[in-house]
PDB file of C-alpha atoms in Angstrom:
ATOM      1  CA  UNK A   1      -5.371 -39.040  27.403  1.00 55.00           C
ATOM      2  CA  UNK A   2      -6.990 -39.166  23.975  1.00 64.00           C
ATOM      3  CA  UNK A   3      -5.452 -37.139  21.253  1.00 68.00           C
ATOM      4  CA  UNK A   4      -7.447 -34.034  20.267  1.00 66.00           C
ATOM      5  CA  UNK A   5      -8.251 -33.671  16.645  1.00 66.00           C
ATOM      6  CA  UNK A   6      -9.456 -30.418  15.048  1.00 59.00           C
ATOM      7  CA  UNK A   7      -9.358 -28.704  11.627  1.00 57.00           C
ATOM      8  CA  UNK A   8      -6.524 -26.212  10.948  1.00 52.00           C
ATOM      9  CA  UNK A   9      -7.214 -22.648  11.868  1.00 51.00           C
ATOM     10  CA  UNK A  10      -6.633 -19.792   9.561  1.00 49.00           C
ATOM     11  CA  UNK A  11      -7.832 -19.201   6.005  1.00 56.00           C
ATOM     12  CA  UNK A  12      -5.589 -20.287   3.116  1.00 57.00           C
ATOM     13  CA  UNK A  13      -7.208 -17.549   1.165  1.00 57.00           C
ATOM     14  CA  UNK A  14      -4.839 -15.057   2.949  1.00 65.00           C
ATOM     15  CA  UNK A  15      -2.138 -17.328   4.289  1.00 69.00           C
ATOM     16  CA  UNK A  16       0.345 -18.248   2.990  1.00 66.00           C
ATOM     17  CA  UNK A  17       0.649 -14.970   1.050  1.00 77.00           C
ATOM     18  CA  UNK A  18       1.550 -15.863  -2.559  1.00 83.00           C
ATOM     19  CA  UNK A  19       2.327 -13.354  -5.217  1.00 89.00           C
ATOM     20  CA  UNK A  20       0.085 -13.397  -8.191  1.00 92.00           C
ATOM     21  CA  UNK A  21       1.388 -15.021 -11.450  1.00 92.00           C
ATOM     22  CA  UNK A  22       0.068 -12.101 -13.536  1.00 93.00           C
ATOM     23  CA  UNK A  23      -1.472  -8.845 -13.220  1.00 94.00           C
ATOM     24  CA  UNK A  24      -5.080 -10.077 -13.819  1.00 95.00           C
ATOM     25  CA  UNK A  25      -6.470 -13.157 -12.172  1.00 93.00           C
ATOM     26  CA  UNK A  26      -7.928 -16.535 -13.437  1.00 93.00           C
ATOM     27  CA  UNK A  27     -11.315 -17.692 -12.187  1.00 94.00           C
ATOM     28  CA  UNK A  28     -11.798 -21.409 -11.732  1.00 91.00           C
ATOM     29  CA  UNK A  29     -15.264 -21.495 -10.220  1.00 92.00           C
ATOM     30  CA  UNK A  30     -18.523 -20.277 -11.829  1.00 94.00           C
ATOM     31  CA  UNK A  31     -22.163 -20.282 -10.701  1.00 93.00           C
ATOM     32  CA  UNK A  32     -24.159 -23.212 -11.745  1.00 91.00           C
ATOM     33  CA  UNK A  33     -27.179 -21.989 -13.451  1.00 91.00           C
ATOM     34  CA  UNK A  34     -29.628 -22.957 -15.965  1.00 91.00           C
ATOM     35  CA  UNK A  35     -29.737 -19.643 -17.551  1.00 92.00           C
ATOM     36  CA  UNK A  36     -27.928 -19.701 -20.799  1.00 94.00           C
ATOM     37  CA  UNK A  37     -25.595 -16.585 -20.769  1.00 95.00           C
ATOM     38  CA  UNK A  38     -21.878 -15.579 -20.106  1.00 96.00           C
ATOM     39  CA  UNK A  39     -21.103 -15.646 -16.368  1.00 96.00           C
ATOM     40  CA  UNK A  40     -18.489 -12.923 -16.250  1.00 96.00           C
ATOM     41  CA  UNK A  41     -17.513  -9.567 -17.473  1.00 97.00           C
ATOM     42  CA  UNK A  42     -14.478  -7.275 -16.841  1.00 97.00           C
ATOM     43  CA  UNK A  43     -13.563  -3.596 -16.750  1.00 96.00           C
ATOM     44  CA  UNK A  44     -10.628  -1.259 -15.953  1.00 97.00           C
ATOM     45  CA  UNK A  45     -10.563   0.462 -12.576  1.00 97.00           C
ATOM     46  CA  UNK A  46     -10.899   4.216 -13.044  1.00 96.00           C
ATOM     47  CA  UNK A  47     -11.074   5.328  -9.407  1.00 95.00           C
ATOM     48  CA  UNK A  48     -13.432   5.996  -6.561  1.00 95.00           C
ATOM     49  CA  UNK A  49     -16.203   8.639  -6.359  1.00 95.00           C
ATOM     50  CA  UNK A  50     -19.404   9.321  -4.528  1.00 96.00           C
ATOM     51  CA  UNK A  51     -23.098   9.098  -5.300  1.00 96.00           C
ATOM     52  CA  UNK A  52     -26.306  10.168  -3.753  1.00 96.00           C
ATOM     53  CA  UNK A  53     -29.010   7.419  -3.719  1.00 95.00           C
ATOM     54  CA  UNK A  54     -32.226   6.362  -2.234  1.00 94.00           C
ATOM     55  CA  UNK A  55     -31.429   3.834   0.439  1.00 92.00           C
ATOM     56  CA  UNK A  56     -33.501   0.754  -0.375  1.00 89.00           C
ATOM     57  CA  UNK A  57     -32.010  -1.485   2.348  1.00 87.00           C
ATOM     58  CA  UNK A  58     -33.621  -2.322   5.742  1.00 86.00           C
ATOM     59  CA  UNK A  59     -32.471   0.112   8.405  1.00 87.00           C
ATOM     60  CA  UNK A  60     -32.931   3.575  10.009  1.00 92.00           C
ATOM     61  CA  UNK A  61     -32.357   5.509   6.638  1.00 90.00           C
ATOM     62  CA  UNK A  62     -34.544   3.345   4.521  1.00 90.00           C
ATOM     63  CA  UNK A  63     -36.360   5.513   1.941  1.00 91.00           C
ATOM     64  CA  UNK A  64     -34.050   8.441   2.603  1.00 95.00           C
ATOM     65  CA  UNK A  65     -31.274  10.020   0.416  1.00 94.00           C
ATOM     66  CA  UNK A  66     -27.906   8.871   1.441  1.00 95.00           C
ATOM     67  CA  UNK A  67     -24.237   9.331   0.206  1.00 95.00           C
ATOM     68  CA  UNK A  68     -22.412   6.241  -0.875  1.00 95.00           C
ATOM     69  CA  UNK A  69     -18.755   5.653  -1.868  1.00 96.00           C
ATOM     70  CA  UNK A  70     -18.516   3.963  -5.201  1.00 97.00           C
ATOM     71  CA  UNK A  71     -15.907   2.535  -7.652  1.00 97.00           C
ATOM     72  CA  UNK A  72     -16.086   3.421 -11.269  1.00 97.00           C
ATOM     73  CA  UNK A  73     -14.935   0.830 -13.992  1.00 97.00           C
ATOM     74  CA  UNK A  74     -14.562   1.655 -17.628  1.00 96.00           C
ATOM     75  CA  UNK A  75     -15.832  -1.447 -19.454  1.00 95.00           C
ATOM     76  CA  UNK A  76     -15.740  -1.773 -23.286  1.00 95.00           C
ATOM     77  CA  UNK A  77     -17.459  -4.962 -24.710  1.00 96.00           C
ATOM     78  CA  UNK A  78     -15.560  -8.175 -24.473  1.00 96.00           C
ATOM     79  CA  UNK A  79     -14.725  -9.971 -27.802  1.00 95.00           C
ATOM     80  CA  UNK A  80     -15.072 -13.565 -28.055  1.00 96.00           C
ATOM     81  CA  UNK A  81     -12.175 -15.078 -30.114  1.00 94.00           C
ATOM     82  CA  UNK A  82     -12.902 -18.580 -29.329  1.00 93.00           C
ATOM     83  CA  UNK A  83     -14.099 -21.545 -27.090  1.00 94.00           C
ATOM     84  CA  UNK A  84     -12.449 -24.162 -24.969  1.00 95.00           C
ATOM     85  CA  UNK A  85     -13.983 -27.535 -24.380  1.00 95.00           C
ATOM     86  CA  UNK A  86     -13.325 -29.669 -21.339  1.00 94.00           C
ATOM     87  CA  UNK A  87     -13.592 -33.276 -20.318  1.00 93.00           C
ATOM     88  CA  UNK A  88     -13.551 -34.897 -16.953  1.00 91.00           C
ATOM     89  CA  UNK A  89     -11.200 -37.837 -15.851  1.00 89.00           C
ATOM     90  CA  UNK A  90     -11.700 -39.593 -12.484  1.00 86.00           C
ATOM     91  CA  UNK A  91      -7.978 -39.731 -12.161  1.00 87.00           C
ATOM     92  CA  UNK A  92      -6.625 -36.503 -13.603  1.00 86.00           C
ATOM     93  CA  UNK A  93      -9.660 -34.195 -13.157  1.00 87.00           C
ATOM     94  CA  UNK A  94     -10.662 -31.619 -15.734  1.00 89.00           C
ATOM     95  CA  UNK A  95      -8.748 -31.824 -19.045  1.00 92.00           C
ATOM     96  CA  UNK A  96      -8.904 -29.519 -22.189  1.00 92.00           C
ATOM     97  CA  UNK A  97     -10.426 -31.622 -25.084  1.00 93.00           C
ATOM     98  CA  UNK A  98      -9.878 -28.980 -27.923  1.00 91.00           C
ATOM     99  CA  UNK A  99     -10.147 -25.277 -28.658  1.00 92.00           C
ATOM    100  CA  UNK A 100     -11.694 -23.453 -31.472  1.00 92.00           C
ATOM    101  CA  UNK A 101     -10.609 -19.847 -32.426  1.00 91.00           C
ATOM    102  CA  UNK A 102     -12.142 -17.451 -34.909  1.00 91.00           C
ATOM    103  CA  UNK A 103     -10.332 -16.280 -38.056  1.00 87.00           C
ATOM    104  CA  UNK A 104      -8.808 -12.767 -38.297  1.00 84.00           C
ATOM    105  CA  UNK A 105      -8.209 -12.199 -34.587  1.00 87.00           C
ATOM    106  CA  UNK A 106      -7.903  -8.590 -33.371  1.00 89.00           C
ATOM    107  CA  UNK A 107      -4.444  -6.832 -33.459  1.00 89.00           C
ATOM    108  CA  UNK A 108      -4.382  -6.193 -29.743  1.00 91.00           C
ATOM    109  CA  UNK A 109      -4.961  -9.885 -29.226  1.00 91.00           C
ATOM    110  CA  UNK A 110      -2.195 -11.021 -31.468  1.00 89.00           C
ATOM    111  CA  UNK A 111       0.250  -8.971 -29.268  1.00 90.00           C
ATOM    112  CA  UNK A 112      -0.870 -11.038 -26.280  1.00 89.00           C
ATOM    113  CA  UNK A 113      -1.026 -14.567 -27.634  1.00 88.00           C
ATOM    114  CA  UNK A 114      -0.095 -16.477 -30.755  1.00 85.00           C
ATOM    115  CA  UNK A 115      -3.486 -17.092 -32.469  1.00 83.00           C
ATOM    116  CA  UNK A 116      -3.359 -18.262 -36.006  1.00 83.00           C
ATOM    117  CA  UNK A 117      -5.036 -15.640 -38.466  1.00 85.00           C
ATOM    118  CA  UNK A 118      -6.878 -18.549 -40.190  1.00 85.00           C
ATOM    119  CA  UNK A 119      -8.365 -19.785 -36.989  1.00 83.00           C
ATOM    120  CA  UNK A 120      -9.414 -23.436 -36.421  1.00 88.00           C
ATOM    121  CA  UNK A 121     -13.266 -23.531 -36.398  1.00 88.00           C
ATOM    122  CA  UNK A 122     -13.171 -27.227 -37.603  1.00 90.00           C
ATOM    123  CA  UNK A 123     -12.365 -28.153 -33.941  1.00 90.00           C
ATOM    124  CA  UNK A 124     -15.883 -27.022 -33.106  1.00 90.00           C
ATOM    125  CA  UNK A 125     -17.261 -29.708 -35.251  1.00 90.00           C
ATOM    126  CA  UNK A 126     -14.942 -32.066 -33.589  1.00 91.00           C
ATOM    127  CA  UNK A 127     -16.318 -31.040 -30.291  1.00 90.00           C
ATOM    128  CA  UNK A 128     -19.952 -31.359 -31.184  1.00 89.00           C
ATOM    129  CA  UNK A 129     -19.258 -34.933 -32.611  1.00 90.00           C
ATOM    130  CA  UNK A 130     -17.802 -35.895 -29.145  1.00 89.00           C
ATOM    131  CA  UNK A 131     -20.509 -34.061 -27.212  1.00 87.00           C
ATOM    132  CA  UNK A 132     -20.942 -37.096 -24.883  1.00 90.00           C
ATOM    133  CA  UNK A 133     -17.429 -36.643 -23.699  1.00 92.00           C
ATOM    134  CA  UNK A 134     -17.650 -32.782 -23.180  1.00 93.00           C
ATOM    135  CA  UNK A 135     -18.526 -31.728 -19.497  1.00 93.00           C
ATOM    136  CA  UNK A 136     -17.937 -27.931 -19.712  1.00 93.00           C
ATOM    137  CA  UNK A 137     -17.560 -25.275 -22.361  1.00 94.00           C
ATOM    138  CA  UNK A 138     -15.958 -21.892 -21.728  1.00 95.00           C
ATOM    139  CA  UNK A 139     -15.614 -18.805 -23.992  1.00 96.00           C
ATOM    140  CA  UNK A 140     -12.242 -17.368 -24.726  1.00 95.00           C
ATOM    141  CA  UNK A 141     -12.583 -13.670 -24.670  1.00 96.00           C
ATOM    142  CA  UNK A 142     -10.208 -10.573 -24.781  1.00 96.00           C
ATOM    143  CA  UNK A 143     -10.566  -7.048 -23.723  1.00 95.00           C
ATOM    144  CA  UNK A 144     -10.490  -3.953 -25.931  1.00 94.00           C
ATOM    145  CA  UNK A 145      -8.208  -1.381 -24.336  1.00 93.00           C
ATOM    146  CA  UNK A 146      -8.143   0.680 -27.486  1.00 91.00           C
ATOM    147  CA  UNK A 147     -11.832   1.742 -26.778  1.00 92.00           C
ATOM    148  CA  UNK A 148     -10.962   2.771 -23.135  1.00 91.00           C
ATOM    149  CA  UNK A 149      -9.019   5.734 -21.846  1.00 81.00           C
ATOM    150  CA  UNK A 150      -5.791   3.820 -21.769  1.00 88.00           C
ATOM    151  CA  UNK A 151      -2.526   3.940 -23.704  1.00 86.00           C
ATOM    152  CA  UNK A 152      -1.930   0.220 -23.776  1.00 88.00           C
ATOM    153  CA  UNK A 153      -2.273  -1.674 -26.943  1.00 90.00           C
ATOM    154  CA  UNK A 154      -2.108  -5.318 -25.641  1.00 93.00           C
ATOM    155  CA  UNK A 155      -5.445  -7.001 -24.672  1.00 94.00           C
ATOM    156  CA  UNK A 156      -6.022  -9.262 -21.684  1.00 95.00           C
ATOM    157  CA  UNK A 157      -7.408 -12.649 -22.597  1.00 95.00           C
ATOM    158  CA  UNK A 158      -9.190 -15.083 -20.341  1.00 96.00           C
ATOM    159  CA  UNK A 159     -11.906 -17.680 -19.954  1.00 96.00           C
ATOM    160  CA  UNK A 160     -15.634 -16.965 -19.161  1.00 97.00           C
ATOM    161  CA  UNK A 161     -18.024 -19.671 -17.974  1.00 96.00           C
ATOM    162  CA  UNK A 162     -21.368 -20.320 -19.537  1.00 96.00           C
ATOM    163  CA  UNK A 163     -24.759 -21.280 -17.932  1.00 94.00           C
ATOM    164  CA  UNK A 164     -26.888 -24.071 -19.105  1.00 92.00           C
ATOM    165  CA  UNK A 165     -26.185 -27.773 -20.020  1.00 92.00           C
ATOM    166  CA  UNK A 166     -23.453 -28.893 -22.335  1.00 92.00           C
ATOM    167  CA  UNK A 167     -25.742 -29.068 -25.402  1.00 92.00           C
ATOM    168  CA  UNK A 168     -26.789 -25.518 -25.035  1.00 93.00           C
ATOM    169  CA  UNK A 169     -23.317 -24.320 -24.353  1.00 94.00           C
ATOM    170  CA  UNK A 170     -22.019 -25.870 -27.560  1.00 93.00           C
ATOM    171  CA  UNK A 171     -24.644 -24.096 -29.530  1.00 93.00           C
ATOM    172  CA  UNK A 172     -24.082 -20.842 -27.745  1.00 94.00           C
ATOM    173  CA  UNK A 173     -20.298 -20.892 -28.080  1.00 94.00           C
ATOM    174  CA  UNK A 174     -20.784 -21.387 -31.848  1.00 92.00           C
ATOM    175  CA  UNK A 175     -23.086 -18.493 -32.046  1.00 93.00           C
ATOM    176  CA  UNK A 176     -20.925 -16.099 -29.988  1.00 94.00           C
ATOM    177  CA  UNK A 177     -17.560 -16.766 -31.530  1.00 93.00           C
ATOM    178  CA  UNK A 178     -16.376 -13.737 -33.371  1.00 91.00           C
ATOM    179  CA  UNK A 179     -19.062 -11.499 -31.629  1.00 94.00           C
ATOM    180  CA  UNK A 180     -18.937  -9.130 -28.622  1.00 95.00           C
ATOM    181  CA  UNK A 181     -20.259  -9.513 -25.018  1.00 96.00           C
ATOM    182  CA  UNK A 182     -22.214  -6.572 -23.689  1.00 96.00           C
ATOM    183  CA  UNK A 183     -22.649  -5.810 -20.038  1.00 95.00           C
ATOM    184  CA  UNK A 184     -26.508  -6.249 -20.316  1.00 94.00           C
ATOM    185  CA  UNK A 185     -26.027  -9.909 -21.348  1.00 95.00           C
ATOM    186  CA  UNK A 186     -24.511 -10.755 -18.125  1.00 96.00           C
ATOM    187  CA  UNK A 187     -25.694  -8.372 -15.345  1.00 94.00           C
ATOM    188  CA  UNK A 188     -28.533  -6.013 -14.456  1.00 93.00           C
ATOM    189  CA  UNK A 189     -28.399  -2.888 -12.392  1.00 93.00           C
ATOM    190  CA  UNK A 190     -28.808  -3.486  -8.737  1.00 92.00           C
ATOM    191  CA  UNK A 191     -27.649  -7.112  -8.955  1.00 93.00           C
ATOM    192  CA  UNK A 192     -24.764  -8.584  -6.794  1.00 94.00           C
ATOM    193  CA  UNK A 193     -21.428  -9.778  -8.347  1.00 95.00           C
ATOM    194  CA  UNK A 194     -18.256 -11.088  -7.276  1.00 96.00           C
ATOM    195  CA  UNK A 195     -15.214  -8.933  -7.760  1.00 97.00           C
ATOM    196  CA  UNK A 196     -11.912 -10.808  -8.477  1.00 96.00           C
ATOM    197  CA  UNK A 197      -8.717  -8.718  -8.902  1.00 96.00           C
ATOM    198  CA  UNK A 198      -5.200  -8.526  -8.057  1.00 96.00           C
ATOM    199  CA  UNK A 199      -4.393  -6.206  -5.085  1.00 94.00           C
ATOM    200  CA  UNK A 200      -1.784  -3.525  -5.069  1.00 95.00           C
ATOM    201  CA  UNK A 201       1.764  -4.630  -4.730  1.00 94.00           C
ATOM    202  CA  UNK A 202       3.737  -3.137  -1.888  1.00 93.00           C
ATOM    203  CA  UNK A 203       7.036  -5.108  -2.178  1.00 93.00           C
ATOM    204  CA  UNK A 204       9.125  -6.297   0.822  1.00 93.00           C
ATOM    205  CA  UNK A 205       7.549  -5.689   4.132  1.00 91.00           C
ATOM    206  CA  UNK A 206       8.324  -6.664   7.712  1.00 91.00           C
ATOM    207  CA  UNK A 207       6.002  -8.693  10.031  1.00 88.00           C
ATOM    208  CA  UNK A 208       4.603  -5.661  11.891  1.00 88.00           C
ATOM    209  CA  UNK A 209       3.298  -3.957   8.670  1.00 88.00           C
ATOM    210  CA  UNK A 210       2.531  -7.389   6.996  1.00 86.00           C
ATOM    211  CA  UNK A 211       0.601  -9.027   9.755  1.00 84.00           C
ATOM    212  CA  UNK A 212      -0.096  -6.205  12.314  1.00 84.00           C
ATOM    213  CA  UNK A 213       1.873  -7.882  15.176  1.00 85.00           C
ATOM    214  CA  UNK A 214       2.855  -5.790  18.199  1.00 87.00           C
ATOM    215  CA  UNK A 215       6.256  -4.272  18.454  1.00 90.00           C
ATOM    216  CA  UNK A 216       8.438  -5.845  21.209  1.00 90.00           C
ATOM    217  CA  UNK A 217       9.398  -3.900  24.319  1.00 88.00           C
ATOM    218  CA  UNK A 218      12.805  -2.318  24.430  1.00 85.00           C
ATOM    219  CA  UNK A 219      13.861  -4.707  27.150  1.00 82.00           C
ATOM    220  CA  UNK A 220      12.681  -7.762  25.387  1.00 79.00           C
ATOM    221  CA  UNK A 221      15.331  -8.258  22.608  1.00 75.00           C
ATOM    222  CA  UNK A 222      17.546  -6.287  20.487  1.00 81.00           C
ATOM    223  CA  UNK A 223      15.040  -5.960  17.814  1.00 85.00           C
ATOM    224  CA  UNK A 224      11.467  -4.743  18.092  1.00 90.00           C
ATOM    225  CA  UNK A 225       9.877  -5.160  14.739  1.00 91.00           C
ATOM    226  CA  UNK A 226       9.979  -8.909  14.721  1.00 88.00           C
ATOM    227  CA  UNK A 227       8.151 -11.904  16.005  1.00 86.00           C
ATOM    228  CA  UNK A 228       9.190 -12.676  19.616  1.00 84.00           C
ATOM    229  CA  UNK A 229       9.366 -16.588  19.098  1.00 84.00           C
ATOM    230  CA  UNK A 230       9.345 -18.127  15.731  1.00 86.00           C
ATOM    231  CA  UNK A 231       9.517 -21.842  17.009  1.00 87.00           C
ATOM    232  CA  UNK A 232      11.348 -24.432  19.033  1.00 88.00           C
ATOM    233  CA  UNK A 233      14.981 -25.584  18.434  1.00 90.00           C
ATOM    234  CA  UNK A 234      13.601 -29.284  18.132  1.00 91.00           C
ATOM    235  CA  UNK A 235      11.958 -29.767  15.693  1.00 88.00           C
ATOM    236  CA  UNK A 236      13.836 -27.024  13.889  1.00 88.00           C
ATOM    237  CA  UNK A 237      11.094 -26.175  11.441  1.00 87.00           C
ATOM    238  CA  UNK A 238       9.003 -23.075  11.000  1.00 86.00           C
ATOM    239  CA  UNK A 239       5.269 -23.127  10.981  1.00 83.00           C
ATOM    240  CA  UNK A 240       3.346 -21.536   8.222  1.00 80.00           C
ATOM    241  CA  UNK A 241       1.577 -19.537  10.814  1.00 79.00           C
ATOM    242  CA  UNK A 242       4.756 -17.697  12.002  1.00 85.00           C
ATOM    243  CA  UNK A 243       4.621 -14.023  10.840  1.00 85.00           C
ATOM    244  CA  UNK A 244       7.723 -13.460   8.776  1.00 86.00           C
ATOM    245  CA  UNK A 245       8.889 -10.686   6.402  1.00 90.00           C
ATOM    246  CA  UNK A 246       8.160 -11.055   2.706  1.00 89.00           C
ATOM    247  CA  UNK A 247       6.166 -10.034  -0.218  1.00 89.00           C
ATOM    248  CA  UNK A 248       3.248  -7.849   0.774  1.00 89.00           C
ATOM    249  CA  UNK A 249       0.445  -7.183  -1.750  1.00 91.00           C
ATOM    250  CA  UNK A 250      -0.032  -8.262  -5.366  1.00 94.00           C
ATOM    251  CA  UNK A 251      -2.323 -11.067  -4.316  1.00 91.00           C
ATOM    252  CA  UNK A 252      -5.434 -12.706  -6.071  1.00 91.00           C
ATOM    253  CA  UNK A 253      -8.421 -11.647  -4.104  1.00 91.00           C
ATOM    254  CA  UNK A 254     -12.084 -12.209  -4.507  1.00 93.00           C
ATOM    255  CA  UNK A 255     -14.682  -9.953  -2.695  1.00 94.00           C
ATOM    256  CA  UNK A 256     -18.232 -11.468  -2.874  1.00 93.00           C
ATOM    257  CA  UNK A 257     -21.511  -9.750  -3.278  1.00 94.00           C
ATOM    258  CA  UNK A 258     -20.527  -6.251  -4.447  1.00 95.00           C
ATOM    259  CA  UNK A 259     -23.571  -4.412  -5.695  1.00 95.00           C
ATOM    260  CA  UNK A 260     -23.639  -2.961  -9.096  1.00 96.00           C
ATOM    261  CA  UNK A 261     -25.483   0.354  -8.929  1.00 96.00           C
ATOM    262  CA  UNK A 262     -25.442   1.599 -12.515  1.00 95.00           C
ATOM    263  CA  UNK A 263     -24.157   1.038 -16.011  1.00 96.00           C
ATOM    264  CA  UNK A 264     -24.169   3.423 -18.933  1.00 93.00           C
ATOM    265  CA  UNK A 265     -22.698   4.176 -22.378  1.00 94.00           C
ATOM    266  CA  UNK A 266     -22.303   7.908 -22.006  1.00 93.00           C
ATOM    267  CA  UNK A 267     -18.944   8.715 -20.201  1.00 93.00           C
ATOM    268  CA  UNK A 268     -19.982  12.271 -19.653  1.00 94.00           C
ATOM    269  CA  UNK A 269     -22.306  10.989 -16.712  1.00 93.00           C
ATOM    270  CA  UNK A 270     -19.351  10.108 -14.501  1.00 94.00           C
ATOM    271  CA  UNK A 271     -16.603  12.247 -16.160  1.00 93.00           C
ATOM    272  CA  UNK A 272     -14.559  14.429 -13.793  1.00 91.00           C
ATOM    273  CA  UNK A 273     -13.076  17.849 -14.730  1.00 88.00           C
ATOM    274  CA  UNK A 274      -9.454  17.058 -15.743  1.00 88.00           C
ATOM    275  CA  UNK A 275     -10.021  13.414 -15.674  1.00 90.00           C
ATOM    276  CA  UNK A 276      -9.457  10.896 -12.762  1.00 93.00           C
ATOM    277  CA  UNK A 277      -6.304  10.991 -10.933  1.00 92.00           C
ATOM    278  CA  UNK A 278      -3.978   8.082 -12.180  1.00 91.00           C
ATOM    279  CA  UNK A 279      -6.403   7.221 -14.919  1.00 94.00           C
ATOM    280  CA  UNK A 280      -7.452  10.233 -17.098  1.00 91.00           C
ATOM    281  CA  UNK A 281     -10.820  10.403 -18.922  1.00 93.00           C
ATOM    282  CA  UNK A 282     -13.385   7.884 -19.198  1.00 94.00           C
ATOM    283  CA  UNK A 283     -14.172   7.135 -22.974  1.00 94.00           C
ATOM    284  CA  UNK A 284     -16.532   4.391 -23.226  1.00 94.00           C
ATOM    285  CA  UNK A 285     -19.064   2.423 -21.131  1.00 95.00           C
ATOM    286  CA  UNK A 286     -18.895   2.652 -17.495  1.00 96.00           C
ATOM    287  CA  UNK A 287     -19.928   0.586 -14.479  1.00 97.00           C
ATOM    288  CA  UNK A 288     -20.661   1.871 -10.849  1.00 97.00           C
ATOM    289  CA  UNK A 289     -19.962  -0.523  -8.109  1.00 97.00           C
ATOM    290  CA  UNK A 290     -20.935   0.164  -4.406  1.00 96.00           C
ATOM    291  CA  UNK A 291     -17.904   0.315  -2.181  1.00 95.00           C
ATOM    292  CA  UNK A 292     -14.324  -0.360  -2.983  1.00 96.00           C
ATOM    293  CA  UNK A 293     -12.590  -3.034  -5.148  1.00 96.00           C
ATOM    294  CA  UNK A 294      -8.995  -4.425  -5.027  1.00 95.00           C
ATOM    295  CA  UNK A 295      -6.212  -3.103  -7.073  1.00 95.00           C
ATOM    296  CA  UNK A 296      -4.967   0.369  -8.220  1.00 96.00           C
ATOM    297  CA  UNK A 297      -6.199   2.579 -11.142  1.00 95.00           C
ATOM    298  CA  UNK A 298      -6.021   1.082 -14.658  1.00 95.00           C
ATOM    299  CA  UNK A 299      -5.953  -2.502 -13.348  1.00 96.00           C
ATOM    300  CA  UNK A 300      -8.401  -5.101 -14.932  1.00 97.00           C
ATOM    301  CA  UNK A 301     -11.019  -6.028 -12.579  1.00 97.00           C
ATOM    302  CA  UNK A 302     -13.168  -9.166 -13.297  1.00 97.00           C
ATOM    303  CA  UNK A 303     -16.743  -9.420 -12.342  1.00 97.00           C
ATOM    304  CA  UNK A 304     -18.525 -12.803 -11.848  1.00 96.00           C
ATOM    305  CA  UNK A 305     -22.037 -13.665 -11.219  1.00 95.00           C
ATOM    306  CA  UNK A 306     -22.583 -13.918  -7.549  1.00 94.00           C
ATOM    307  CA  UNK A 307     -22.096 -17.572  -6.281  1.00 92.00           C
ATOM    308  CA  UNK A 308     -23.331 -16.752  -2.729  1.00 88.00           C
ATOM    309  CA  UNK A 309     -25.993 -14.180  -3.721  1.00 78.00           C
ATOM    310  CA  UNK A 310     -27.732 -12.526  -0.657  1.00 72.00           C
ATOM    311  CA  UNK A 311     -31.145 -11.620  -2.296  1.00 74.00           C
ATOM    312  CA  UNK A 312     -32.030  -9.254  -5.077  1.00 76.00           C
ATOM    313  CA  UNK A 313     -32.588  -5.749  -3.682  1.00 79.00           C
ATOM    314  CA  UNK A 314     -33.936  -4.318  -6.930  1.00 83.00           C
ATOM    315  CA  UNK A 315     -32.860  -1.466  -9.149  1.00 89.00           C
ATOM    316  CA  UNK A 316     -31.166   1.379  -7.210  1.00 92.00           C
ATOM    317  CA  UNK A 317     -32.344   5.015  -7.539  1.00 93.00           C
ATOM    318  CA  UNK A 318     -29.233   7.304  -7.915  1.00 94.00           C
ATOM    319  CA  UNK A 319     -29.991  10.911  -7.687  1.00 95.00           C
ATOM    320  CA  UNK A 320     -26.563  12.389  -8.113  1.00 94.00           C
ATOM    321  CA  UNK A 321     -23.150  11.542  -9.189  1.00 93.00           C
ATOM    322  CA  UNK A 322     -20.182  13.510  -7.822  1.00 92.00           C
ATOM    323  CA  UNK A 323     -17.996  14.897 -10.691  1.00 84.00           C
TER     324      UNK A 323
END
């Protein structure tokens, strides 16, 4: 009888469950677009609320006022402190060619990374001279938590992709180093985005809580909250599919096509009496996203231009924001 061949079942996006390396994620893949602009933004999760809006989606309630659960992010502008230039090798893949940093970096950035105060902008000229070797350019940015309602003094730093071809990316990077990225430079209200974040950490959990398996009957084995059979004696190896106890939560997760309902610069539009539970008061720009996003309050949430965008529904009409 011929051997049956089929692809492995199960998504490696969720199994094996791997603890995130740091409290905010990296993004490796960006949208391929000819539009010359930054392809990502970030904000701190404030909490959830509710809005009333006119339903502009197809369905029974289209054109009517409906209530929607939303997540509020506090999103001060991102500061660009440098650029990173990549080359492509057929054997080793993508490699860093060089980096260019601005001079006089912000104090909150110096707490997070060792950036020389005099900068090294001469590397930008080196990259432009070798533009034929450069295959990708990304901005190096950091957050500004001092402008948000947080007590932390250390900034998060990460890469942000750029649209357009390499020549345009080089010119855009030179123009943006030392400046700020505003929300309006990346997204529009009503647009879809991909939300990338680290989920809540729950520590050590058993297989019932971790995978949702059924508890064993009281006549089956001495233990009930375990997998009934974890594998054969020969070969004496465990499959990666076996539900076992271990770390639960604190995973990098991406949720695609989350709609951005609103953005504003007046925090009083979304302010709650006494502040938000676990966060406090919003003090700078805010973003309202339809539905929930991963992670607890105060965690950095990264937004990426949608890679699998499902149309453009247009600008939403919000009639009321719960406060």
